[in-house]
Short mmCIF file of C-alpha atoms in Angstrom, two decimals:
data_model
loop_
_atom_site.label_atom_id
_atom_site.label_comp_id
_atom_site.label_asym_id
_atom_site.label_seq_id
_atom_site.Cartn_x
_atom_site.Cartn_y
_atom_site.Cartn_z
CA UNK A 1 19.84 4.04 26.61
CA UNK A 2 23.62 4.54 26.72
CA UNK A 3 23.82 1.78 23.89
CA UNK A 4 22.26 4.29 21.63
CA UNK A 5 24.66 6.99 22.49
CA UNK A 6 27.19 5.82 19.53
CA UNK A 7 24.46 6.72 17.07
CA UNK A 8 24.17 10.66 17.97
CA UNK A 9 26.56 11.49 14.88
CA UNK A 10 24.44 9.54 12.45
CA UNK A 11 20.81 10.49 13.60
CA UNK A 12 19.24 13.84 12.53
CA UNK A 13 17.48 15.36 15.50
CA UNK A 14 18.96 13.15 18.29
CA UNK A 15 16.99 14.61 20.81
CA UNK A 16 13.71 13.88 19.21
CA UNK A 17 14.94 10.23 18.53
CA UNK A 18 15.48 9.64 22.24
CA UNK A 19 12.29 11.26 23.38
CA UNK A 20 10.29 8.90 20.66
CA UNK A 21 12.09 5.91 22.11
CA UNK A 22 10.89 6.96 25.70
CA UNK A 23 7.26 6.98 24.43
CA UNK A 24 4.98 3.80 24.44
CA UNK A 25 4.26 2.63 20.65
CA UNK A 26 0.48 3.21 19.08
CA UNK A 27 -1.33 0.10 18.97
CA UNK A 28 -1.43 -1.18 15.28
CA UNK A 29 -2.74 -3.96 13.54
CA UNK A 30 -2.80 -5.32 10.15
CA UNK A 31 -5.71 -6.44 8.25
CA UNK A 32 -5.76 -10.02 7.05
CA UNK A 33 -6.82 -9.53 3.36
CA UNK A 34 -7.16 -13.49 3.12
CA UNK A 35 -10.24 -13.34 5.43
CA UNK A 36 -11.55 -9.66 5.53
CA UNK A 37 -11.55 -6.40 3.89
CA UNK A 38 -10.43 -3.10 5.87
CA UNK A 39 -13.73 -1.68 5.72
CA UNK A 40 -15.56 -4.99 7.48
CA UNK A 41 -12.71 -4.94 9.87
CA UNK A 42 -13.42 -1.08 10.80
CA UNK A 43 -16.92 -1.61 10.84
CA UNK A 44 -16.80 -4.80 13.29
CA UNK A 45 -14.34 -3.10 15.50
CA UNK A 46 -16.53 0.00 15.64
CA UNK A 47 -19.49 -2.23 16.70
CA UNK A 48 -17.33 -3.05 19.62
CA UNK A 49 -16.48 0.42 20.75
CA UNK A 50 -13.07 0.21 19.24
CA UNK A 51 -12.11 2.98 16.84
CA UNK A 52 -9.56 2.30 14.11
CA UNK A 53 -7.83 4.79 12.08
CA UNK A 54 -6.28 3.93 8.67
CA UNK A 55 -2.66 4.64 8.00
CA UNK A 56 -2.29 6.64 5.03
CA UNK A 57 0.71 4.94 3.63
CA UNK A 58 -0.86 1.46 3.81
CA UNK A 59 -4.75 0.98 4.04
CA UNK A 60 -4.27 -2.43 5.65
CA UNK A 61 -2.59 -0.89 8.80
CA UNK A 62 -4.86 0.30 11.36
CA UNK A 63 -4.23 2.10 14.58
CA UNK A 64 -6.68 0.86 17.10
CA UNK A 65 -7.78 2.50 20.56
CA UNK A 66 -7.48 -0.49 22.56
CA UNK A 67 -4.38 -2.09 24.11
CA UNK A 68 -5.90 -5.67 23.67
CA UNK A 69 -6.81 -6.12 19.89
CA UNK A 70 -6.63 -9.85 20.66
CA UNK A 71 -9.87 -9.48 22.69
CA UNK A 72 -12.17 -8.47 19.75
CA UNK A 73 -14.10 -10.37 17.16
CA UNK A 74 -12.15 -9.48 14.18
CA UNK A 75 -9.01 -11.06 15.95
CA UNK A 76 -11.07 -14.12 16.93
CA UNK A 77 -11.99 -14.56 13.08
CA UNK A 78 -8.52 -14.18 11.96
CA UNK A 79 -9.23 -10.74 10.26
CA UNK A 80 -6.50 -8.72 11.99
CA UNK A 81 -3.11 -9.39 13.38
CA UNK A 82 -1.22 -7.30 15.95
CA UNK A 83 1.84 -6.06 13.90
CA UNK A 84 3.94 -2.96 14.43
CA UNK A 85 3.81 -0.41 11.76
CA UNK A 86 7.56 -0.37 10.34
CA UNK A 87 7.23 -4.53 10.40
CA UNK A 88 4.71 -4.25 7.63
CA UNK A 89 7.33 -2.74 5.48
CA UNK A 90 9.56 -5.45 4.36
CA UNK A 91 6.97 -7.68 2.94
CA UNK A 92 5.62 -4.62 1.09
CA UNK A 93 9.45 -4.11 -0.41
CA UNK A 94 9.45 -7.72 -1.33
CA UNK A 95 6.50 -7.11 -3.36
CA UNK A 96 5.51 -11.01 -3.93
CA UNK A 97 3.08 -11.87 -6.48
CA UNK A 98 0.42 -14.53 -6.64
CA UNK A 99 1.63 -18.06 -7.60
CA UNK A 100 5.24 -17.30 -6.76
CA UNK A 101 7.39 -19.46 -4.29
CA UNK A 102 8.92 -17.35 -1.59
CA UNK A 103 11.24 -18.11 1.14
CA UNK A 104 11.07 -16.57 4.82
CA UNK A 105 14.27 -17.58 6.16
CA UNK A 106 13.75 -16.70 9.71
CA UNK A 107 9.87 -16.46 9.85
CA UNK A 108 8.68 -17.00 13.34
CA UNK A 109 6.28 -15.77 14.81
CA UNK A 110 4.99 -15.20 11.10
CA UNK A 111 3.54 -11.39 11.16
CA UNK A 112 5.49 -10.98 8.12
CA UNK A 113 5.39 -14.51 6.65
CA UNK A 114 1.67 -14.30 6.76
CA UNK A 115 1.67 -10.87 5.22
CA UNK A 116 3.61 -12.22 2.43
CA UNK A 117 1.04 -15.05 1.89
CA UNK A 118 -1.78 -12.43 2.12
CA UNK A 119 0.05 -10.32 -0.58
CA UNK A 120 -0.08 -13.22 -2.86
CA UNK A 121 -3.68 -13.87 -2.55
CA UNK A 122 -2.96 -17.12 -0.62
CA UNK A 123 -1.62 -18.67 -3.85
CA UNK A 124 1.80 -20.17 -4.63
CA UNK A 125 3.79 -21.21 -1.77
CA UNK A 126 5.43 -19.39 1.13
CA UNK A 127 8.16 -21.37 2.68
CA UNK A 128 8.43 -20.44 6.09
CA UNK A 129 11.44 -21.40 8.06
CA UNK A 130 12.77 -21.12 11.71
CA UNK A 131 15.50 -22.69 13.39
CA UNK A 132 13.81 -22.31 16.85
CA UNK A 133 11.24 -25.10 17.15
CA UNK A 134 9.69 -23.46 20.48
CA UNK A 135 8.80 -20.18 18.13
CA UNK A 136 7.53 -22.47 15.41
CA UNK A 137 4.25 -23.07 17.35
CA UNK A 138 3.50 -19.22 17.45
CA UNK A 139 4.18 -19.35 13.82
CA UNK A 140 1.86 -22.23 13.04
CA UNK A 141 -0.65 -20.71 15.41
CA UNK A 142 -0.68 -17.39 13.49
CA UNK A 143 -0.65 -18.91 10.14
CA UNK A 144 -3.98 -21.07 11.08
CA UNK A 145 -5.78 -18.22 12.74
CA UNK A 146 -5.32 -16.17 9.73
CA UNK A 147 -6.35 -18.91 7.37
CA UNK A 148 -3.34 -19.49 5.30
CA UNK A 149 -3.38 -22.39 3.03
CA UNK A 150 -0.27 -21.51 0.75
CA UNK A 151 2.55 -21.82 3.63
CA UNK A 152 4.92 -24.83 4.54
CA UNK A 153 6.59 -24.46 7.78
CA UNK A 154 10.04 -25.80 7.97
CA UNK A 155 12.54 -26.29 11.00
CA UNK A 156 16.29 -25.74 9.60
CA UNK A 157 19.21 -23.83 10.33
CA UNK A 158 18.37 -21.23 7.39
CA UNK A 159 22.30 -21.07 6.56
CA UNK A 160 21.93 -24.87 5.31
CA UNK A 161 18.38 -24.68 3.98
CA UNK A 162 17.49 -26.66 0.97
CA UNK A 163 13.97 -26.80 -0.91
CA UNK A 164 14.36 -30.34 -1.75
CA UNK A 165 11.21 -31.39 0.13
CA UNK A 166 9.20 -29.10 -2.37
CA UNK A 167 11.26 -30.11 -5.44
CA UNK A 168 12.46 -26.53 -5.89
CA UNK A 169 15.93 -25.39 -6.42
CA UNK A 170 15.55 -21.57 -6.17
CA UNK A 171 12.80 -19.31 -5.24
CA UNK A 172 11.44 -16.23 -6.69
CA UNK A 173 11.86 -14.19 -3.72
CA UNK A 174 13.46 -14.36 -0.29
CA UNK A 175 12.83 -12.38 2.89
CA UNK A 176 15.55 -12.38 5.21
CA UNK A 177 14.25 -10.42 8.32
CA UNK A 178 17.17 -11.50 10.38
CA UNK A 179 17.47 -12.50 13.84
CA UNK A 180 19.12 -9.23 15.29
CA UNK A 181 19.67 -7.21 18.54
CA UNK A 182 16.25 -5.72 18.42
CA UNK A 183 17.57 -2.31 19.50
CA UNK A 184 14.63 -0.80 17.31
CA UNK A 185 11.96 -2.51 19.42
CA UNK A 186 12.64 -0.82 22.68
CA UNK A 187 9.48 1.14 22.94
CA UNK A 188 7.65 -2.10 22.92
CA UNK A 189 10.01 -4.02 25.04
CA UNK A 190 12.02 -1.74 27.65
CA UNK A 191 14.67 -4.62 27.97
CA UNK A 192 15.45 -4.61 24.44
CA UNK A 193 18.77 -2.76 24.89
CA UNK A 194 20.00 -5.61 27.28
CA UNK A 195 22.83 -7.26 25.77
CA UNK A 196 22.91 -4.79 22.82
CA UNK A 197 26.29 -3.13 21.82
CA UNK A 198 29.08 -3.37 19.10
CA UNK A 199 30.25 -6.70 20.37
CA UNK A 200 26.79 -8.30 20.22
CA UNK A 201 26.14 -6.80 16.82
CA UNK A 202 29.47 -8.14 15.44
CA UNK A 203 29.02 -11.54 16.90
CA UNK A 204 25.41 -11.71 15.48
CA UNK A 205 26.37 -10.21 12.12
CA UNK A 206 28.18 -13.41 11.09
CA UNK A 207 25.01 -15.41 11.16
CA UNK A 208 23.15 -12.58 9.54
CA UNK A 209 25.67 -12.46 6.70
CA UNK A 210 25.54 -16.53 6.26
CA UNK A 211 21.70 -16.37 6.07
CA UNK A 212 21.60 -13.35 3.72
CA UNK A 213 24.19 -14.94 1.42
CA UNK A 214 22.39 -18.49 1.43
CA UNK A 215 19.01 -16.38 0.51
CA UNK A 216 20.79 -15.10 -2.56
CA UNK A 217 22.10 -18.24 -3.54
CA UNK A 218 18.64 -19.82 -3.33
CA UNK A 219 16.74 -17.16 -5.22
CA UNK A 220 16.35 -17.03 -9.22
CA UNK A 221 18.67 -14.66 -10.87
CA UNK A 222 16.51 -11.47 -11.51
CA UNK A 223 14.59 -12.24 -8.18
CA UNK A 224 14.34 -10.18 -5.15
CA UNK A 225 15.83 -10.55 -1.71
CA UNK A 226 14.91 -8.26 1.22
CA UNK A 227 17.04 -7.91 3.87
CA UNK A 228 15.56 -6.20 7.29
CA UNK A 229 16.31 -6.08 11.00
CA UNK A 230 14.84 -4.19 13.86
CA UNK A 231 18.06 -2.91 14.97
CA UNK A 232 19.88 0.56 14.38
CA UNK A 233 23.38 -1.26 14.50
CA UNK A 234 25.40 -0.35 11.34
CA UNK A 235 27.32 -3.81 11.99
CA UNK A 236 24.18 -5.77 11.51
CA UNK A 237 22.62 -3.61 8.79
CA UNK A 238 24.92 -2.04 5.99
CA UNK A 239 27.93 -3.85 7.14
CA UNK A 240 26.02 -7.14 6.48
CA UNK A 241 24.82 -6.27 3.24
CA UNK A 242 28.04 -4.78 2.16
CA UNK A 243 30.18 -8.01 2.85
CA UNK A 244 27.52 -10.07 0.82
CA UNK A 245 27.85 -7.72 -2.01
CA UNK A 246 31.48 -8.56 -2.09
CA UNK A 247 30.35 -12.07 -3.25
CA UNK A 248 29.27 -10.31 -6.45
CA UNK A 249 25.81 -12.18 -6.87
CA UNK A 250 23.37 -9.49 -6.02
CA UNK A 251 22.88 -5.55 -6.24
CA UNK A 252 21.17 -3.19 -4.20
CA UNK A 253 18.29 -1.73 -5.71
CA UNK A 254 16.18 1.38 -4.96
CA UNK A 255 12.68 1.31 -3.47
CA UNK A 256 10.12 3.71 -2.30
CA UNK A 257 7.99 3.49 0.89
CA UNK A 258 5.77 6.46 1.64
CA UNK A 259 7.05 7.06 5.22
CA UNK A 260 9.77 9.13 6.23
CA UNK A 261 13.29 7.41 6.30
CA UNK A 262 16.79 8.18 6.20
CA UNK A 263 19.37 6.80 3.53
CA UNK A 264 21.54 3.83 4.67
CA UNK A 265 24.93 4.47 5.70
CA UNK A 266 28.10 4.55 3.41
CA UNK A 267 30.58 4.67 6.10
CA UNK A 268 30.69 3.73 9.91
CA UNK A 269 33.30 3.69 12.58
CA UNK A 270 36.26 4.22 10.08
CA UNK A 271 34.84 1.66 7.42
CA UNK A 272 33.52 2.69 4.11
CA UNK A 273 30.82 0.61 2.46
CA UNK A 274 29.50 0.55 -1.04
CA UNK A 275 28.04 3.61 -2.38
CA UNK A 276 24.88 2.04 -3.46
CA UNK A 277 24.16 1.33 0.33
CA UNK A 278 22.49 4.84 0.26
CA UNK A 279 19.55 3.04 -1.60
CA UNK A 280 18.86 1.05 1.70
CA UNK A 281 16.60 2.80 4.39
CA UNK A 282 16.50 3.47 8.02
CA UNK A 283 13.39 3.95 9.84
CA UNK A 284 14.01 6.00 13.12
CA UNK A 285 11.05 6.27 15.75
CA UNK A 286 10.85 9.79 15.65
CA UNK A 287 10.18 9.98 11.81
CA UNK A 288 7.02 8.24 11.69
CA UNK A 289 6.16 7.54 15.55
CA UNK A 290 7.04 3.91 15.06
CA UNK A 291 9.91 1.45 16.21
CA UNK A 292 13.05 1.16 14.48
CA UNK A 293 13.82 -0.71 11.40
CA UNK A 294 16.60 -1.25 8.59
CA UNK A 295 15.57 -2.46 5.02
CA UNK A 296 17.83 -3.42 1.99
CA UNK A 297 16.14 -4.60 -1.02
CA UNK A 298 18.60 -6.73 -3.48
CA UNK A 299 18.21 -7.94 -6.88
CA UNK A 300 19.97 -11.21 -7.68
CA UNK A 301 22.19 -11.13 -10.60
CA UNK A 302 23.75 -14.51 -10.96
CA UNK I 1 8.77 -48.65 -5.14
CA UNK I 2 5.72 -50.61 -6.86
CA UNK I 3 4.57 -49.88 -10.46
CA UNK I 4 2.53 -46.89 -9.36
CA UNK I 5 5.62 -45.06 -7.59
CA UNK I 6 4.05 -45.84 -4.18
CA UNK I 7 6.63 -46.77 -1.72
CA UNK I 8 6.22 -50.24 0.04
CA UNK I 9 6.58 -50.61 3.75
CA UNK I 10 9.95 -51.95 4.71
CA UNK I 11 8.62 -55.08 5.84
CA UNK I 12 6.84 -55.76 2.26
CA UNK I 13 3.56 -55.31 3.79
CA UNK I 14 0.85 -52.54 3.29
CA UNK I 15 1.99 -49.19 3.13
CA UNK I 16 1.21 -47.38 6.49
CA UNK I 17 0.46 -43.79 7.38
CA UNK I 18 3.44 -42.14 8.80
CA UNK I 19 3.63 -39.33 11.39
CA UNK I 20 6.94 -37.75 10.20
CA UNK I 21 6.07 -36.37 6.72
CA UNK I 22 2.86 -35.49 4.75
CA UNK I 23 1.58 -37.74 2.12
CA UNK I 24 -0.88 -36.77 -0.44
CA UNK I 25 -4.26 -38.06 -0.40
CA UNK I 26 -5.21 -40.35 -3.25
CA UNK I 27 -7.71 -38.95 -5.69
CA UNK I 28 -9.93 -41.91 -5.61
CA UNK I 29 -10.49 -45.43 -3.83
CA UNK I 30 -8.73 -47.39 -6.64
CA UNK I 31 -5.65 -45.15 -6.37
CA UNK I 32 -5.57 -45.69 -2.44
CA UNK I 33 -2.41 -47.75 -1.12
CA UNK I 34 -2.35 -46.79 2.37
CA UNK I 35 -5.42 -48.31 4.32
CA UNK I 36 -7.73 -46.28 6.13
CA UNK I 37 -6.46 -43.09 4.29
CA UNK I 38 -9.43 -40.62 3.10
CA UNK I 39 -9.45 -39.88 -0.61
CA UNK I 40 -9.54 -36.46 -2.14
CA UNK I 41 -13.12 -37.34 -3.62
CA UNK I 42 -14.39 -38.43 -0.35
CA UNK I 43 -13.03 -35.08 1.45
CA UNK I 44 -14.45 -32.91 -1.20
CA UNK I 45 -17.77 -34.94 -1.06
CA UNK I 46 -18.05 -34.64 2.65
CA UNK I 47 -17.69 -30.91 2.80
CA UNK I 48 -20.30 -30.96 0.14
CA UNK I 49 -23.03 -33.06 1.84
CA UNK I 50 -22.47 -31.92 5.45
CA UNK I 51 -22.23 -28.08 4.55
CA UNK I 52 -23.24 -27.70 1.10
CA UNK I 53 -19.88 -26.27 0.04
CA UNK I 54 -19.35 -26.25 -3.64
CA UNK I 55 -16.61 -28.93 -4.68
CA UNK I 56 -15.12 -26.44 -7.00
CA UNK I 57 -14.23 -24.44 -3.87
CA UNK I 58 -11.43 -27.14 -3.41
CA UNK I 59 -10.17 -27.40 -7.00
CA UNK I 60 -7.00 -25.54 -6.68
CA UNK I 61 -6.04 -27.25 -3.32
CA UNK I 62 -3.95 -30.43 -2.60
CA UNK I 63 -5.14 -32.34 0.22
CA UNK I 64 -2.54 -34.03 2.76
CA UNK I 65 -2.32 -36.40 5.58
CA UNK I 66 0.15 -36.40 8.38
CA UNK I 67 -0.26 -38.61 11.53
CA UNK I 68 -3.56 -40.78 11.39
CA UNK I 69 -6.42 -38.92 9.67
CA UNK I 70 -5.44 -35.34 10.10
CA UNK I 71 -6.00 -33.82 6.68
CA UNK I 72 -4.39 -30.48 5.64
CA UNK I 73 -5.30 -28.25 2.56
CA UNK I 74 -2.42 -26.65 0.55
CA UNK I 75 -3.23 -24.12 -2.23
CA UNK I 76 -0.35 -25.27 -4.32
CA UNK I 77 0.45 -28.54 -6.18
CA UNK I 78 3.11 -30.79 -4.94
CA UNK I 79 3.66 -34.58 -5.31
CA UNK I 80 5.18 -35.33 -2.03
CA UNK I 81 5.94 -36.91 0.30
CA UNK I 82 7.09 -33.62 2.07
CA UNK I 83 8.98 -33.98 5.29
CA UNK I 84 8.29 -30.79 6.91
CA UNK I 85 6.55 -29.42 9.93
CA UNK I 86 3.33 -28.05 8.30
CA UNK I 87 1.89 -27.91 4.98
CA UNK I 88 -1.18 -25.69 4.30
CA UNK I 89 -4.06 -25.59 6.78
CA UNK I 90 -5.30 -28.37 8.99
CA UNK I 91 -9.00 -28.68 7.93
CA UNK I 92 -10.32 -32.20 9.20
CA UNK I 93 -9.84 -35.16 11.39
CA UNK I 94 -10.84 -38.47 9.83
CA UNK I 95 -10.17 -42.09 11.06
CA UNK I 96 -13.05 -41.83 13.61
CA UNK I 97 -16.57 -42.56 13.48
CA UNK I 98 -17.54 -39.01 12.32
CA UNK I 99 -15.04 -36.59 10.49
CA UNK I 100 -14.51 -33.54 12.37
CA UNK I 101 -13.78 -30.27 10.83
CA UNK I 102 -11.24 -27.91 12.37
CA UNK I 103 -12.01 -24.35 13.61
CA UNK I 104 -9.44 -23.09 10.97
CA UNK I 105 -11.40 -24.58 8.18
CA UNK I 106 -14.80 -23.57 9.40
CA UNK I 107 -13.57 -20.11 9.54
CA UNK I 108 -11.62 -20.14 6.29
CA UNK I 109 -14.33 -22.17 4.09
CA UNK I 110 -17.38 -21.93 6.35
CA UNK I 111 -18.54 -18.82 4.70
CA UNK I 112 -19.59 -20.63 1.92
CA UNK I 113 -21.76 -23.24 3.91
CA UNK I 114 -25.54 -23.37 3.52
CA UNK I 115 -26.17 -26.51 5.55
CA UNK I 116 -25.79 -27.34 9.20
CA UNK I 117 -24.76 -23.78 10.02
CA UNK I 118 -26.17 -22.61 13.37
CA UNK I 119 -26.64 -18.73 13.54
CA UNK I 120 -26.01 -17.42 17.26
CA UNK I 121 -27.18 -13.96 18.39
CA UNK I 122 -24.61 -11.84 20.22
CA UNK I 123 -24.84 -13.22 23.63
CA UNK I 124 -24.78 -16.88 22.56
CA UNK I 125 -21.72 -16.18 20.16
CA UNK I 126 -20.03 -14.77 23.24
CA UNK I 127 -20.89 -17.68 25.22
CA UNK I 128 -19.73 -19.97 22.25
CA UNK I 129 -16.24 -18.49 21.85
CA UNK I 130 -15.82 -18.60 25.61
CA UNK I 131 -15.88 -22.38 25.34
CA UNK I 132 -19.31 -22.68 26.92
CA UNK I 133 -22.01 -25.27 25.81
CA UNK I 134 -25.54 -24.18 25.51
CA UNK I 135 -29.07 -25.44 25.12
CA UNK I 136 -30.56 -24.74 21.70
CA UNK I 137 -33.65 -25.71 19.77
CA UNK I 138 -32.59 -26.58 16.19
CA UNK I 139 -34.07 -28.95 13.72
CA UNK I 140 -30.84 -29.74 11.65
CA UNK I 141 -28.84 -32.78 11.72
CA UNK I 142 -26.97 -34.06 14.76
CA UNK I 143 -23.14 -33.92 14.71
CA UNK I 144 -20.65 -31.40 13.99
CA UNK I 145 -22.05 -28.00 12.66
CA UNK I 146 -20.56 -24.63 12.08
CA UNK I 147 -21.54 -21.64 14.52
CA UNK I 148 -21.73 -18.41 13.09
CA UNK I 149 -22.81 -14.95 13.98
CA UNK I 150 -23.79 -11.67 12.16
CA UNK I 151 -20.59 -9.51 12.06
CA UNK I 152 -20.37 -6.33 9.99
CA UNK I 153 -23.38 -7.09 7.97
CA UNK I 154 -22.78 -10.75 7.16
CA UNK I 155 -22.96 -14.25 8.76
CA UNK I 156 -19.25 -15.26 9.85
CA UNK I 157 -18.45 -18.52 11.07
CA UNK I 158 -16.89 -18.58 14.47
CA UNK I 159 -15.97 -22.12 14.70
CA UNK I 160 -17.04 -26.03 15.15
CA UNK I 161 -20.00 -27.13 17.47
CA UNK I 162 -21.05 -30.75 18.08
CA UNK I 163 -24.81 -30.61 18.21
CA UNK I 164 -26.61 -33.29 19.97
CA UNK I 165 -29.98 -33.76 22.29
CA UNK I 166 -30.54 -30.16 22.01
CA UNK I 167 -27.33 -28.87 23.30
CA UNK I 168 -24.49 -26.86 21.07
CA UNK I 169 -21.22 -27.92 22.45
CA UNK I 170 -18.41 -25.62 21.72
CA UNK I 171 -15.32 -27.11 19.93
CA UNK I 172 -13.38 -23.91 20.08
CA UNK I 173 -9.84 -25.10 21.08
CA UNK I 174 -8.51 -23.51 24.79
CA UNK I 175 -6.19 -21.39 22.85
CA UNK I 176 -8.83 -19.78 20.65
CA UNK I 177 -11.16 -19.24 23.34
CA UNK I 178 -12.14 -15.62 24.47
CA UNK I 179 -14.14 -14.32 27.11
CA UNK I 180 -15.31 -10.92 26.26
#
């Protein structure tokens, strides 16, 4: 927890934050609307004695009173996918439409990429990429169980990705759910803070910046790029977005999510960022009883 | 390239199936260049004959082969070839005596099937998803069938079974089995 001490000055009610970080997460699942409706999932879980509570802000997110939702019929049928509540936010902000071509730059294990496919009614094309071959099998396994027919999986370094195999130059939208130090997942993984710290964050930020920059290059003018991480570190969040904005090809745009959040930082550690970073959002564990997340929505301008 | 834009094999012989990229299925027999490759027509007809799934179900999909006989369905139109890790959903294995549907396809498209669907009761469904075979009296066709059970008010396909000699053999892949 010492790693978190440097955030005391930026987090409202820091003690409540620390308390929340110590508590285990509620178990949540996302309903896969490609295969089932929320009502059928709730009914099928109920028949197995598992009660499910709908989250008011997103009907497809259910809190379930079992630690093992994978041992239920709805899971076997690909009707549900175990997914942390805040991890549902980035695809919602991306707001992909049926028939579009969308790039998920760092997609494994595929929770958000399959959610993107579901939001598009499983039509169009989701190009789901990951540079880690070992994690691709999880991505493919999840996409197959969820019955996704609109996804292509690629194994590239996202910083140099092209869409040549698909005869596509630029996509309509891109999701950069970046590889990060994962501080925000500590409620799920107690060892999440190992190796975290400003030095790790600055190191990984160079990769994050290159992937985000590539996503802007590869998205059509007027298109949307969503950048997200599951970490609190400003070096991996606002600083990354700020440095990419300097290139002048994208602008931060406001978005709404019906959950409590804090505005993105406009300064940190003696450095000031572009004022529009206030439009980005930080989701802290004590605000909605979730993990931690950072989300920025960008519109490509050139 | 020949006149039809189909690449020839390097030795000038017949084009072969390749395991490193997805190639689109030819629509019909006369359009086939790669020996043994199933046609789109044949795939659609197979689902229709075996499971009575309306051919229109697949009208928005393109079909692809990567690796001998592994057929994938993509809800998008591309020309290809496409050298990627995966493209759409694996639905079928051909190039063997009997074509074999995948668990994924049975779950995704099997809700529309009205032929060769075996309805299992609660206990049998649990045994099936655990990977166990069981004896069952059934007067349908032998071969690959869709095993289904009642869930939340409707019949829902669990996966593929092989029915022969009064036995239903579970084809649920190891990674998808569950012991409830």
